[in-house]
mmCIF file of C-alpha atoms in Angstrom:
data_model
loop_
_atom_site.group_PDB
_atom_site.id
_atom_site.type_symbol
_atom_site.label_atom_id
_atom_site.label_comp_id
_atom_site.label_asym_id
_atom_site.label_seq_id
_atom_site.Cartn_x
_atom_site.Cartn_y
_atom_site.Cartn_z
ATOM 1 C CA MET A 1 -60.079 -95.223 -133.001
ATOM 2 C CA THR A 2 -63.363 -93.566 -131.944
ATOM 3 C CA GLU A 3 -66.293 -95.195 -130.759
ATOM 4 C CA SER A 4 -68.285 -93.551 -133.686
ATOM 5 C CA SER A 5 -65.879 -95.836 -136.055
ATOM 6 C CA PRO A 6 -68.367 -97.882 -137.724
ATOM 7 C CA GLU A 7 -64.955 -100.861 -137.653
ATOM 8 C CA THR A 8 -64.315 -101.862 -133.962
ATOM 9 C CA PHE A 9 -61.370 -103.485 -132.793
ATOM 10 C CA PHE A 10 -63.361 -106.759 -132.365
ATOM 11 C CA GLY A 11 -64.866 -106.207 -136.270
ATOM 12 C CA LEU A 12 -61.046 -105.663 -136.997
ATOM 13 C CA ILE A 13 -60.273 -109.407 -136.283
ATOM 14 C CA PHE A 14 -63.154 -111.149 -136.995
ATOM 15 C CA THR A 15 -62.872 -110.070 -140.624
ATOM 16 C CA GLY A 16 -58.852 -110.710 -140.460
ATOM 17 C CA LEU A 17 -59.364 -114.142 -139.012
ATOM 18 C CA ARG A 18 -62.461 -114.422 -141.946
ATOM 19 C CA HIS A 19 -59.875 -113.078 -144.662
ATOM 20 C CA SER A 20 -57.084 -115.383 -143.104
ATOM 21 C CA PHE A 21 -59.632 -118.821 -143.227
ATOM 22 C CA LYS A 22 -60.827 -118.154 -146.408
ATOM 23 C CA ASP A 23 -57.104 -118.183 -147.957
ATOM 24 C CA ALA A 24 -56.476 -121.461 -145.813
ATOM 25 C CA LEU A 25 -59.466 -123.041 -147.240
ATOM 26 C CA ALA A 26 -58.133 -122.296 -150.641
ATOM 27 C CA ILE A 27 -54.477 -123.622 -149.907
ATOM 28 C CA ALA A 28 -55.425 -126.743 -148.184
ATOM 29 C CA TRP A 29 -57.608 -127.470 -150.935
ATOM 30 C CA GLU A 30 -55.007 -126.820 -153.515
ATOM 31 C CA LEU A 31 -52.597 -129.672 -151.392
ATOM 32 C CA PHE A 32 -55.173 -132.199 -150.357
ATOM 33 C CA ARG A 33 -56.158 -132.328 -154.263
ATOM 34 C CA ILE A 34 -53.254 -133.349 -154.259
ATOM 35 C CA ILE A 35 -52.517 -134.866 -151.697
ATOM 36 C CA ILE A 36 -54.738 -137.062 -150.473
ATOM 37 C CA PRO A 37 -55.222 -139.523 -153.979
ATOM 38 C CA ILE A 38 -50.827 -140.130 -153.477
ATOM 39 C CA SER A 39 -51.220 -141.521 -149.755
ATOM 40 C CA ILE A 40 -53.978 -143.804 -151.121
ATOM 41 C CA LEU A 41 -51.812 -144.600 -154.239
ATOM 42 C CA THR A 42 -49.008 -144.751 -152.471
ATOM 43 C CA ARG A 43 -50.433 -147.238 -149.766
ATOM 44 C CA LEU A 44 -51.195 -148.847 -152.338
ATOM 45 C CA LEU A 45 -47.904 -149.872 -153.914
ATOM 46 C CA GLN A 46 -46.445 -150.174 -150.150
ATOM 47 C CA GLN A 47 -49.318 -153.444 -149.223
ATOM 48 C CA ALA A 48 -48.697 -155.138 -152.919
ATOM 49 C CA GLY A 49 -45.230 -155.216 -152.768
ATOM 50 C CA VAL A 50 -44.346 -153.063 -155.032
ATOM 51 C CA ILE A 51 -41.769 -150.610 -152.360
ATOM 52 C CA ASP A 52 -39.573 -153.795 -150.813
ATOM 53 C CA HIS A 53 -38.667 -154.091 -154.757
ATOM 54 C CA ILE A 54 -37.528 -150.465 -154.719
ATOM 55 C CA GLY A 55 -35.905 -151.470 -151.799
ATOM 56 C CA HIS A 56 -33.772 -154.317 -152.849
ATOM 57 C CA PHE A 57 -33.380 -152.550 -156.182
ATOM 58 C CA ILE A 58 -31.238 -150.068 -154.957
ATOM 59 C CA GLY A 59 -29.905 -151.519 -152.451
ATOM 60 C CA PRO A 60 -26.557 -152.111 -154.155
ATOM 61 C CA LEU A 61 -25.646 -148.477 -154.668
ATOM 62 C CA MET A 62 -25.490 -148.149 -151.101
ATOM 63 C CA HIS A 63 -22.389 -149.639 -150.388
ATOM 64 C CA LEU A 64 -21.557 -146.679 -152.477
ATOM 65 C CA VAL A 65 -21.748 -143.810 -149.742
ATOM 66 C CA GLY A 66 -20.617 -146.835 -147.033
ATOM 67 C CA LEU A 67 -23.690 -148.663 -146.068
ATOM 68 C CA PRO A 68 -24.750 -151.546 -146.152
ATOM 69 C CA GLY A 69 -27.808 -152.827 -148.849
ATOM 70 C CA GLU A 70 -30.798 -153.402 -145.841
ATOM 71 C CA MET A 71 -30.239 -149.356 -146.453
ATOM 72 C CA GLY A 72 -32.169 -149.464 -150.000
ATOM 73 C CA LEU A 73 -35.400 -150.323 -148.131
ATOM 74 C CA VAL A 74 -35.368 -148.022 -145.968
ATOM 75 C CA TRP A 75 -34.099 -144.696 -148.193
ATOM 76 C CA ALA A 76 -36.667 -146.632 -150.810
ATOM 77 C CA THR A 77 -39.845 -146.409 -147.766
ATOM 78 C CA ALA A 78 -38.921 -142.641 -147.611
ATOM 79 C CA MET A 79 -38.812 -141.779 -150.925
ATOM 80 C CA VAL A 80 -41.434 -143.478 -152.189
ATOM 81 C CA ILE A 81 -43.832 -142.385 -148.627
ATOM 82 C CA ASN A 82 -42.547 -140.830 -146.082
ATOM 83 C CA ILE A 83 -39.223 -139.837 -143.302
ATOM 84 C CA TYR A 84 -41.396 -142.312 -140.427
ATOM 85 C CA SER A 85 -41.787 -144.803 -142.031
ATOM 86 C CA ALA A 86 -38.962 -145.185 -142.911
ATOM 87 C CA LEU A 87 -38.170 -144.633 -139.340
ATOM 88 C CA ILE A 88 -40.451 -147.813 -138.915
ATOM 89 C CA VAL A 89 -38.252 -149.308 -141.270
ATOM 90 C CA PHE A 90 -34.993 -148.313 -140.082
ATOM 91 C CA ALA A 91 -35.745 -149.429 -136.622
ATOM 92 C CA SER A 92 -36.456 -153.062 -137.854
ATOM 93 C CA LEU A 93 -32.812 -153.217 -139.532
ATOM 94 C CA ALA A 94 -30.538 -150.929 -137.256
ATOM 95 C CA PRO A 95 -30.023 -153.204 -134.443
ATOM 96 C CA GLY A 96 -29.124 -156.135 -136.481
ATOM 97 C CA LEU A 97 -26.164 -154.048 -138.853
ATOM 98 C CA GLY A 98 -24.174 -152.903 -136.657
ATOM 99 C CA LEU A 99 -24.412 -149.693 -137.481
ATOM 100 C CA THR A 100 -21.441 -146.621 -136.674
ATOM 101 C CA MET A 101 -23.116 -143.249 -135.705
ATOM 102 C CA ALA A 102 -21.778 -141.813 -139.222
ATOM 103 C CA GLN A 103 -23.893 -144.333 -141.444
ATOM 104 C CA VAL A 104 -26.878 -143.625 -139.339
ATOM 105 C CA THR A 105 -26.380 -139.868 -140.435
ATOM 106 C CA ILE A 106 -25.545 -140.818 -143.849
ATOM 107 C CA ILE A 107 -28.187 -142.478 -144.121
ATOM 108 C CA THR A 108 -31.038 -139.957 -142.319
ATOM 109 C CA THR A 109 -28.916 -136.883 -144.939
ATOM 110 C CA MET A 110 -30.079 -138.956 -147.444
ATOM 111 C CA ILE A 111 -33.634 -139.138 -145.918
ATOM 112 C CA LEU A 112 -34.271 -135.731 -144.804
ATOM 113 C CA ILE A 113 -33.481 -134.718 -149.380
ATOM 114 C CA ALA A 114 -35.051 -137.789 -150.671
ATOM 115 C CA HIS A 115 -38.911 -138.169 -148.368
ATOM 116 C CA ALA A 116 -41.898 -138.266 -149.998
ATOM 117 C CA LEU A 117 -41.541 -137.388 -153.628
ATOM 118 C CA PRO A 118 -44.531 -138.711 -155.066
ATOM 119 C CA VAL A 119 -46.673 -135.700 -152.969
ATOM 120 C CA GLU A 120 -43.847 -133.058 -152.181
ATOM 121 C CA LEU A 121 -42.736 -134.059 -156.196
ATOM 122 C CA ARG A 122 -46.176 -132.959 -157.425
ATOM 123 C CA ILE A 123 -46.996 -129.925 -155.252
ATOM 124 C CA ALA A 124 -43.259 -128.688 -156.975
ATOM 125 C CA GLN A 125 -44.985 -129.092 -159.867
ATOM 126 C CA LYS A 126 -48.158 -127.375 -158.785
ATOM 127 C CA VAL A 127 -46.103 -124.692 -158.586
ATOM 128 C CA GLY A 128 -44.215 -124.318 -162.142
ATOM 129 C CA THR A 129 -41.405 -126.746 -162.049
ATOM 130 C CA ARG A 130 -40.833 -129.820 -164.709
ATOM 131 C CA PHE A 131 -41.216 -133.701 -162.577
ATOM 132 C CA ARG A 132 -38.056 -135.048 -163.434
ATOM 133 C CA ALA A 133 -35.580 -132.477 -163.286
ATOM 134 C CA MET A 134 -36.771 -131.064 -159.340
ATOM 135 C CA LEU A 135 -37.044 -135.523 -159.023
ATOM 136 C CA LEU A 136 -33.086 -135.588 -160.178
ATOM 137 C CA LEU A 137 -32.060 -132.651 -157.634
ATOM 138 C CA ARG A 138 -33.637 -134.563 -154.996
ATOM 139 C CA VAL A 139 -32.661 -137.947 -155.702
ATOM 140 C CA GLY A 140 -29.339 -136.707 -157.423
ATOM 141 C CA GLY A 141 -28.719 -134.337 -154.588
ATOM 142 C CA ALA A 142 -29.854 -137.066 -151.510
ATOM 143 C CA PHE A 143 -27.173 -139.681 -152.658
ATOM 144 C CA LEU A 144 -24.560 -137.061 -153.488
ATOM 145 C CA LEU A 145 -24.299 -135.064 -150.219
ATOM 146 C CA GLY A 146 -24.503 -138.861 -149.319
ATOM 147 C CA TRP A 147 -21.617 -139.716 -150.647
ATOM 148 C CA LEU A 148 -19.470 -136.544 -149.906
ATOM 149 C CA LEU A 149 -19.928 -137.021 -146.490
ATOM 150 C CA HIS A 150 -19.359 -140.724 -146.596
ATOM 151 C CA VAL A 151 -15.696 -139.162 -147.907
ATOM 152 C CA LEU A 152 -15.106 -136.906 -145.089
ATOM 153 C CA TYR A 153 -16.229 -139.522 -142.476
ATOM 154 C CA GLN A 154 -13.694 -142.265 -143.842
ATOM 155 C CA ALA A 155 -10.892 -140.357 -144.309
ATOM 156 C CA SER A 156 -11.255 -138.018 -141.360
ATOM 157 C CA GLY A 157 -12.158 -140.878 -139.232
ATOM 158 C CA THR A 158 -15.181 -139.143 -137.451
ATOM 159 C CA LEU A 159 -18.364 -140.663 -135.755
ATOM 160 C CA GLN A 160 -17.004 -144.540 -136.481
ATOM 161 C CA GLN A 161 -18.444 -145.115 -132.518
ATOM 162 C CA PRO A 162 -21.387 -147.800 -133.111
ATOM 163 C CA SER A 163 -24.592 -145.578 -132.908
ATOM 164 C CA GLN A 164 -27.236 -145.404 -130.527
ATOM 165 C CA ALA A 165 -31.084 -144.642 -131.069
ATOM 166 C CA LEU A 166 -32.614 -142.713 -128.652
ATOM 167 C CA TRP A 167 -36.161 -143.989 -129.316
ATOM 168 C CA SER A 168 -37.804 -146.462 -131.760
ATOM 169 C CA PRO A 169 -40.963 -145.854 -133.334
ATOM 170 C CA PRO A 170 -44.018 -147.775 -132.519
ATOM 171 C CA ALA A 171 -45.432 -149.517 -135.695
ATOM 172 C CA ALA A 172 -48.146 -148.693 -137.024
ATOM 173 C CA GLY A 173 -51.797 -150.292 -137.653
ATOM 174 C CA PRO A 174 -52.272 -152.097 -140.447
ATOM 175 C CA SER A 175 -55.627 -152.040 -141.049
ATOM 176 C CA TRP A 176 -57.565 -149.691 -143.348
ATOM 177 C CA GLY A 177 -58.992 -147.797 -140.684
ATOM 178 C CA SER A 178 -55.931 -147.105 -138.569
ATOM 179 C CA TRP A 179 -54.592 -145.660 -141.696
ATOM 180 C CA LEU A 180 -57.003 -143.717 -142.548
ATOM 181 C CA LEU A 181 -57.090 -142.254 -138.880
ATOM 182 C CA ALA A 182 -53.799 -141.569 -138.944
ATOM 183 C CA GLN A 183 -54.262 -138.901 -142.449
ATOM 184 C CA GLY A 184 -57.498 -137.604 -141.203
ATOM 185 C CA GLN A 185 -55.681 -136.562 -138.348
ATOM 186 C CA SER A 186 -51.987 -135.476 -140.183
ATOM 187 C CA LEU A 187 -54.376 -133.316 -142.701
ATOM 188 C CA VAL A 188 -56.735 -131.386 -139.587
ATOM 189 C CA VAL A 189 -53.275 -130.561 -138.624
ATOM 190 C CA ILE A 190 -51.811 -129.448 -141.758
ATOM 191 C CA PHE A 191 -55.467 -126.988 -142.198
ATOM 192 C CA VAL A 192 -53.892 -125.605 -138.845
ATOM 193 C CA ILE A 193 -50.267 -125.141 -139.805
ATOM 194 C CA ILE A 194 -51.419 -122.666 -143.177
ATOM 195 C CA PHE A 195 -54.337 -121.401 -141.269
ATOM 196 C CA SER A 196 -51.613 -120.399 -138.882
ATOM 197 C CA LEU A 197 -49.314 -119.618 -141.015
ATOM 198 C CA VAL A 198 -51.510 -116.877 -142.492
ATOM 199 C CA MET A 199 -52.157 -115.131 -139.908
ATOM 200 C CA LEU A 200 -49.166 -114.323 -138.817
ATOM 201 C CA LEU A 201 -48.433 -114.391 -142.613
ATOM 202 C CA ALA A 202 -50.797 -111.255 -142.804
ATOM 203 C CA ILE A 203 -49.696 -109.950 -139.017
ATOM 204 C CA LEU A 204 -46.418 -109.457 -140.279
ATOM 205 C CA LYS A 205 -46.613 -107.906 -143.337
ATOM 206 C CA LYS A 206 -49.221 -105.159 -141.669
ATOM 207 C CA CYS A 207 -45.660 -104.484 -138.593
ATOM 208 C CA GLY A 208 -43.271 -104.330 -141.569
ATOM 209 C CA PHE A 209 -41.732 -107.660 -140.397
ATOM 210 C CA SER A 210 -40.982 -109.111 -143.265
ATOM 211 C CA ASP A 211 -39.742 -106.268 -145.350
ATOM 212 C CA LEU A 212 -36.779 -106.116 -142.390
ATOM 213 C CA MET A 213 -36.686 -109.377 -142.379
ATOM 214 C CA THR A 214 -36.640 -110.217 -145.915
ATOM 215 C CA ARG A 215 -34.140 -106.652 -146.215
ATOM 216 C CA LEU A 216 -31.946 -108.805 -143.612
ATOM 217 C CA LEU A 217 -31.409 -111.738 -146.137
ATOM 218 C CA GLU A 218 -31.219 -109.433 -148.874
ATOM 219 C CA PRO A 219 -27.124 -110.379 -149.890
ATOM 220 C CA LEU A 220 -27.586 -113.703 -149.229
ATOM 221 C CA LEU A 221 -30.475 -114.083 -150.974
ATOM 222 C CA THR A 222 -28.913 -112.258 -153.895
ATOM 223 C CA PHE A 223 -25.812 -113.984 -153.903
ATOM 224 C CA LEU A 224 -28.176 -117.740 -155.170
ATOM 225 C CA GLY A 225 -30.043 -115.460 -157.469
ATOM 226 C CA MET A 226 -33.610 -114.991 -155.489
ATOM 227 C CA SER A 227 -35.844 -112.035 -155.461
ATOM 228 C CA ARG A 228 -36.945 -110.226 -152.142
ATOM 229 C CA GLU A 229 -40.330 -110.645 -153.430
ATOM 230 C CA VAL A 230 -39.717 -115.007 -152.731
ATOM 231 C CA ALA A 231 -37.708 -114.845 -149.278
ATOM 232 C CA PRO A 232 -40.635 -114.865 -146.705
ATOM 233 C CA LEU A 233 -42.063 -118.180 -148.659
ATOM 234 C CA ALA A 234 -38.747 -119.826 -148.913
ATOM 235 C CA ILE A 235 -38.326 -119.138 -145.962
ATOM 236 C CA ILE A 236 -41.032 -120.769 -144.274
ATOM 237 C CA GLY A 237 -40.161 -123.533 -146.979
ATOM 238 C CA MET A 238 -37.004 -124.081 -145.535
ATOM 239 C CA THR A 239 -38.345 -124.378 -141.720
ATOM 240 C CA LEU A 240 -41.332 -125.820 -142.136
ATOM 241 C CA GLY A 241 -41.757 -128.050 -144.763
ATOM 242 C CA ILE A 242 -42.476 -127.811 -148.774
ATOM 243 C CA SER A 243 -46.016 -128.730 -148.264
ATOM 244 C CA TYR A 244 -46.580 -125.497 -145.990
ATOM 245 C CA GLY A 245 -44.306 -123.197 -148.535
ATOM 246 C CA GLY A 246 -45.362 -124.729 -151.539
ATOM 247 C CA GLY A 247 -48.982 -124.325 -150.481
ATOM 248 C CA LEU A 248 -48.663 -120.818 -150.415
ATOM 249 C CA LEU A 249 -46.361 -120.692 -153.563
ATOM 250 C CA ILE A 250 -48.854 -122.444 -155.848
ATOM 251 C CA ARG A 251 -51.255 -119.086 -154.839
ATOM 252 C CA GLU A 252 -48.231 -116.974 -155.419
ATOM 253 C CA ALA A 253 -47.664 -118.713 -159.470
ATOM 254 C CA GLU A 254 -51.246 -118.985 -160.079
ATOM 255 C CA ALA A 255 -52.275 -115.219 -159.449
ATOM 256 C CA GLY A 256 -48.155 -114.194 -160.995
ATOM 257 C CA TYR A 257 -46.298 -112.941 -158.434
ATOM 258 C CA LEU A 258 -43.236 -114.844 -159.247
ATOM 259 C CA SER A 259 -41.148 -115.285 -162.692
ATOM 260 C CA LYS A 260 -40.373 -118.397 -163.682
ATOM 261 C CA LYS A 261 -36.738 -118.042 -162.416
ATOM 262 C CA ASP A 262 -37.545 -117.404 -158.443
ATOM 263 C CA ILE A 263 -40.007 -120.019 -158.690
ATOM 264 C CA PHE A 264 -37.275 -122.739 -159.769
ATOM 265 C CA ILE A 265 -34.113 -121.424 -157.083
ATOM 266 C CA SER A 266 -37.157 -120.959 -154.507
ATOM 267 C CA LEU A 267 -38.120 -124.710 -155.372
ATOM 268 C CA ALA A 268 -34.644 -126.488 -155.780
ATOM 269 C CA LEU A 269 -34.006 -124.867 -152.716
ATOM 270 C CA MET A 270 -36.918 -126.234 -150.454
ATOM 271 C CA GLY A 271 -36.476 -129.475 -151.744
ATOM 272 C CA LEU A 272 -32.617 -129.975 -150.888
ATOM 273 C CA CYS A 273 -33.190 -128.073 -146.841
ATOM 274 C CA HIS A 274 -36.468 -128.093 -145.489
ATOM 275 C CA SER A 275 -37.826 -129.184 -142.741
ATOM 276 C CA VAL A 276 -34.679 -127.838 -140.331
ATOM 277 C CA ILE A 277 -36.412 -127.472 -137.362
ATOM 278 C CA GLU A 278 -38.756 -130.973 -137.392
ATOM 279 C CA ASP A 279 -37.173 -133.213 -138.926
ATOM 280 C CA THR A 280 -33.153 -132.513 -137.955
ATOM 281 C CA LEU A 281 -34.500 -132.853 -134.017
ATOM 282 C CA VAL A 282 -36.260 -136.697 -135.251
ATOM 283 C CA MET A 283 -32.905 -137.557 -136.823
ATOM 284 C CA LEU A 284 -30.995 -136.673 -133.777
ATOM 285 C CA VAL A 285 -33.248 -138.880 -131.464
ATOM 286 C CA PHE A 286 -32.413 -142.241 -134.358
ATOM 287 C CA GLY A 287 -28.870 -141.480 -133.870
ATOM 288 C CA ALA A 288 -27.672 -138.826 -136.637
ATOM 289 C CA HIS A 289 -24.814 -136.831 -135.925
ATOM 290 C CA LEU A 290 -25.586 -132.740 -137.078
ATOM 291 C CA SER A 291 -23.004 -132.441 -139.027
ATOM 292 C CA GLY A 292 -24.778 -133.851 -141.687
ATOM 293 C CA ILE A 293 -28.343 -133.837 -141.267
ATOM 294 C CA LEU A 294 -28.534 -129.863 -140.412
ATOM 295 C CA TRP A 295 -24.870 -128.188 -141.486
ATOM 296 C CA GLY A 296 -24.211 -130.114 -144.284
ATOM 297 C CA ARG A 297 -27.297 -130.276 -145.537
ATOM 298 C CA LEU A 298 -27.185 -126.557 -144.990
ATOM 299 C CA ALA A 299 -24.065 -125.706 -146.961
ATOM 300 C CA PHE A 300 -24.478 -128.097 -149.865
ATOM 301 C CA THR A 301 -28.177 -126.982 -150.598
ATOM 302 C CA LEU A 302 -26.377 -123.104 -150.235
ATOM 303 C CA LEU A 303 -24.020 -123.933 -152.815
ATOM 304 C CA VAL A 304 -26.071 -126.331 -155.189
ATOM 305 C CA VAL A 305 -28.342 -123.239 -155.253
ATOM 306 C CA PHE A 306 -25.751 -120.465 -155.837
ATOM 307 C CA LEU A 307 -24.429 -122.840 -158.822
ATOM 308 C CA LEU A 308 -27.869 -123.226 -160.480
ATOM 309 C CA ALA A 309 -28.303 -119.138 -160.311
ATOM 310 C CA ARG A 310 -25.847 -119.042 -161.959
ATOM 311 C CA LEU A 311 -26.041 -122.131 -164.383
ATOM 312 C CA ILE A 312 -29.791 -121.426 -165.967
ATOM 313 C CA ARG A 313 -28.571 -117.537 -166.707
ATOM 314 C CA TRP A 314 -25.980 -119.473 -169.516
ATOM 315 C CA VAL A 315 -28.989 -121.663 -170.195
ATOM 316 C CA PRO A 316 -31.275 -120.523 -173.364
ATOM 317 C CA GLN A 317 -34.510 -119.566 -172.327
ATOM 318 C CA VAL A 318 -36.381 -121.886 -174.878
ATOM 319 C CA VAL A 319 -34.152 -125.219 -173.070
ATOM 320 C CA PHE A 320 -35.087 -123.305 -169.762
ATOM 321 C CA ASP A 321 -38.787 -123.822 -170.218
ATOM 322 C CA ARG A 322 -38.490 -126.813 -172.328
ATOM 323 C CA TYR A 323 -36.885 -129.437 -169.426
ATOM 324 C CA LEU A 324 -37.101 -126.870 -166.039
ATOM 325 C CA VAL A 325 -39.951 -125.517 -165.544
ATOM 326 C CA ARG A 326 -43.071 -125.239 -167.452
ATOM 327 C CA ASN A 327 -46.433 -123.133 -167.840
ATOM 328 C CA ILE A 328 -49.019 -122.024 -164.850
ATOM 329 C CA ALA A 329 -52.379 -121.135 -165.518
ATOM 330 C CA PRO A 330 -53.279 -117.767 -163.826
ATOM 331 C CA ARG A 331 -55.931 -117.573 -161.631
ATOM 332 C CA ASN A 332 -58.754 -115.482 -161.669
ATOM 333 C CA SER A 333 -60.152 -114.011 -159.064
ATOM 334 C CA ASP A 334 -59.438 -110.370 -158.023
ATOM 335 C CA PRO A 335 -56.615 -108.370 -158.143
ATOM 336 C CA LYS A 336 -56.597 -106.677 -154.303
ATOM 337 C CA GLY A 337 -56.433 -110.894 -153.497
ATOM 338 C CA VAL A 338 -54.269 -111.241 -150.337
ATOM 339 C CA SER A 339 -50.876 -112.129 -151.173
ATOM 340 C CA CYS A 340 -49.121 -114.509 -148.737
ATOM 341 C CA CYS A 341 -45.226 -111.836 -150.285
#
């Protein structure tokens, strides 16, 4: 770059940061419109005791996966609120139940697949999937994998030793003020992560790393029935979570860059296995074993997504459109706008 160039090096950096910030604001706005009202609603349901009733209702089902009925309240809390709220309930109940490492691995694996459903299913719906289809996939998948782990551990006699948690979370403040403060901090963190992701994706695309990563993953993606266009977003969702991968998918879906099949398969993949780094480490702290929370979840997800991709080939288009996906209104934007993939 010569001195007479109209744009200096720092000017290019500033322009890139400005564009990334605008994209991050748009993505965060789409997410916060979903997260904020649903978070308030779940807080009200929690205070009204609705979640406790859900826990007592599904308690008997826990026996089918080798867990005491009290774990129904833990799983209900995870499904309606989030992982950390469920772990607070778990920490208060677990000491008196004498759980084995196998049992802790089963309940934590089920939590990792089905948690924060009001928020995450609304995000998946916003991307273009049917709410009921993703609900059945997440809850049914969690229960099925829990049952498979129970049968495996019981038949092999593994992980039958008493579980020992390395740490127990402190209870959250009961006041609305402390809750609002915690939610505000979470939203700030989400925006910072989204902004960082947008910048990182732009840099990786400029450097050609995104294309390289996609080419390396293309055999696995082909095996799963996914196209290369959705690869970077699916990877973000699996490693960081649906809130981040889903937020980027919303932009791509509204811009018309993704097919309905790609949308459904990528959301199925992220729904069953997401945030594999952070959430896996958290569950290890609570006494779970990697055989379920990581390897079992990965193997189960790959198998289910492979079967789903093959199944929808035989499903009539009218059935696919009616029960699995929904139409997304295209965003009226500049066709030269930034694409995340």
